[in-house]
Coordinates of C-alpha atoms in Angstrom, one line a residue:
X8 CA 0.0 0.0 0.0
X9 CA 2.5 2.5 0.9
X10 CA 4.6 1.8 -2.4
X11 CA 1.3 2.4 -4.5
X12 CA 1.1 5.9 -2.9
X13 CA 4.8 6.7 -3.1
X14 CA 4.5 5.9 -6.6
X15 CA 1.6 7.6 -7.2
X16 CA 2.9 10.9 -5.6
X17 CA 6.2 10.2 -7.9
X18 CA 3.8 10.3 -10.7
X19 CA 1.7 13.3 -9.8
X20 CA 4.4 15.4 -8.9
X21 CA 5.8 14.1 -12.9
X22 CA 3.0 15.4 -14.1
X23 CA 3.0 18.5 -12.3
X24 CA 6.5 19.4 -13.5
X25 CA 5.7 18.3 -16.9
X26 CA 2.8 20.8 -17.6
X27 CA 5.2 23.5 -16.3
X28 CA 7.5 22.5 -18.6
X29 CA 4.6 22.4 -21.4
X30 CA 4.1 25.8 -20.2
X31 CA 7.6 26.7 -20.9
X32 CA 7.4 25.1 -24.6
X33 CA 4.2 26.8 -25.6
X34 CA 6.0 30.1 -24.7
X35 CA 8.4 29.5 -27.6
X36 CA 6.0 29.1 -29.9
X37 CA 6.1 26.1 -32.9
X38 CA 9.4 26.4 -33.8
X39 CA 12.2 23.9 -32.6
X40 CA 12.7 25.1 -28.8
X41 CA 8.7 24.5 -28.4
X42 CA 9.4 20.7 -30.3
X43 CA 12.4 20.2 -27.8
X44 CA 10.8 21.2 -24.3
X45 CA 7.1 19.2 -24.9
X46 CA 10.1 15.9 -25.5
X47 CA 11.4 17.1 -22.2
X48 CA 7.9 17.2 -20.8
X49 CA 7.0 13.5 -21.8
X50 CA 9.9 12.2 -21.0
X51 CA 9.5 13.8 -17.6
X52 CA 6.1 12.2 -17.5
X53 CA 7.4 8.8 -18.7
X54 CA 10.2 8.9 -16.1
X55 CA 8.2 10.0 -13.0
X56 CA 6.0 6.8 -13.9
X57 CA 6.1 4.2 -16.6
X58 CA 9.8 4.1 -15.7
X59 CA 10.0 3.4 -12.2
X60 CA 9.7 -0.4 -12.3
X61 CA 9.7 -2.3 -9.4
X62 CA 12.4 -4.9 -9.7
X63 CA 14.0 -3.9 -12.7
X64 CA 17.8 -2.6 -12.8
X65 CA 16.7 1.0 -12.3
X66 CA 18.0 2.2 -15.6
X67 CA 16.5 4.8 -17.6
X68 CA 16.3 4.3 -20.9
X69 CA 18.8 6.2 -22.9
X70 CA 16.7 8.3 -25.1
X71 CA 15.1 9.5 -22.0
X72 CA 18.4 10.6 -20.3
X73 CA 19.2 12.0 -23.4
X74 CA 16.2 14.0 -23.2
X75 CA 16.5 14.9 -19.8
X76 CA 20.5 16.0 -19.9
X77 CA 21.0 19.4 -18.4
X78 CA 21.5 20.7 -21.4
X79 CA 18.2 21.1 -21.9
X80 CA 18.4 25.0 -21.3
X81 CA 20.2 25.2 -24.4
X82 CA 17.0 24.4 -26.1
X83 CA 17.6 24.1 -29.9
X84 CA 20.3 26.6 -29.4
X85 CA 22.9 24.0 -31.7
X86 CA 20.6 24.6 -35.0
X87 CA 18.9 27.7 -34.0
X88 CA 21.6 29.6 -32.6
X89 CA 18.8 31.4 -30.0
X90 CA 18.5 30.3 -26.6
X91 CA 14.7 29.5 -25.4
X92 CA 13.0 32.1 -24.1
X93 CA 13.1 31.6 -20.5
X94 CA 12.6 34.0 -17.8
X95 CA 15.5 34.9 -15.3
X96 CA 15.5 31.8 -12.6
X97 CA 13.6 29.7 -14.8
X98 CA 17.0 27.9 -16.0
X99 CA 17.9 26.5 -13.0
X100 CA 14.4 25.0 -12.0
X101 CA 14.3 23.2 -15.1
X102 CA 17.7 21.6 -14.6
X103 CA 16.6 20.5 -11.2
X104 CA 13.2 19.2 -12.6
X105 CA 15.2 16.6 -15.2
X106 CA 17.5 15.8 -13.0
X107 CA 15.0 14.9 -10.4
X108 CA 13.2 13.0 -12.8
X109 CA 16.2 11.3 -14.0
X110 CA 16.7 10.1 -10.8
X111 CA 13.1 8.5 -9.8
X112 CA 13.5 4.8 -11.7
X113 CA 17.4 4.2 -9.9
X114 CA 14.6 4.5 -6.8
X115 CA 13.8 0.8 -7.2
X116 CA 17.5 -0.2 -6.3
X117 CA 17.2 1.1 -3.0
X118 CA 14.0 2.1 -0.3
X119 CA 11.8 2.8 -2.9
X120 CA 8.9 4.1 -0.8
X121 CA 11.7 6.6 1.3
X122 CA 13.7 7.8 -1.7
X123 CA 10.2 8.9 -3.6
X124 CA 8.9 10.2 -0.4
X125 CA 11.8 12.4 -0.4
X126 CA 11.9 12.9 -4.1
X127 CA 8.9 13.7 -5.0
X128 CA 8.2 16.9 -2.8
X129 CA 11.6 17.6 -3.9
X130 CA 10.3 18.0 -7.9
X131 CA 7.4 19.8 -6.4
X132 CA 9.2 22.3 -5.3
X133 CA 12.0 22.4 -8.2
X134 CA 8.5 23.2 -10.4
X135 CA 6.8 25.7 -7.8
X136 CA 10.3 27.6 -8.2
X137 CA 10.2 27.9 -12.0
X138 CA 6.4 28.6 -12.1
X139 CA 7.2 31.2 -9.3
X140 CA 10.1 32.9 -11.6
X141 CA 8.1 33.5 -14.6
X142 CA 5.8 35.4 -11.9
X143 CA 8.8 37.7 -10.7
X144 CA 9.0 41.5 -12.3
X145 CA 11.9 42.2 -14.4
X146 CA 13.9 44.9 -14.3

């Protein structure tokens, strides 16, 4: 019982970062940042959840990590030569967020049901500190 709410609260707490992060994308508009952050978003979904697998190794799968590197803050920047528009503080947040994330399926290797208890309010507040930077005046 307790592991079915720790990995529920894992997978709320995804979610929760991942519509930021959606947030984030649909401020760049369609163009190639926008394309790069909703991948970041569903892989943040995917690793908060489908990926934290009870008895498995605690990998997570490489096209996820790749998605999730810290590099995302570059955005596009490698064929666009822009950086995404992201408000001051924002950067940071979402480095925390995919690394959190990144973190959630190695879980399974140790206490599951402690290391998501202490996890997951961890992402929550990595995303209430980038939702709370976009709300900051400039200037």
């Amino acid at each position: 019982m307790a592991e079915l709410a720790a990995l529920h609260r894992a997978a709320d707490a995804g979610e929760a970062a991942a519509a930021w992060v959606r947030e984030l994308a649909d401020r760049q508009g369609p163009g190639e940042h926008g394309r790069l952050l909703e991948r970041v978003a569903e892989a943040i979904t995917q690793a908060s959840s489908r990926e934290i697998i009870p008895g498995s190794n605690g990998l997570l799968a490489e096209e996820l990590r790749y998605t999730l590197a810290a590099d995302v803050v570059l955005g596009a920047s490698h064929t666009t030569g822009t950086l995404p528009e992201l408000h001051p503080g924002e950067r940071m947040p979402l480095i925390a967020v995919c690394a959190l994330a990144t973190a959630f399926p190695s879980c399974v290797l140790g206490d599951l049901n402690r290391e998501l208890e202490v996890l997951s309010p961890e992402l929550e507040a990595a995303t209430a500190a980038g939702r709370a930077a976009a709300e900051m005046p400039t200037g």
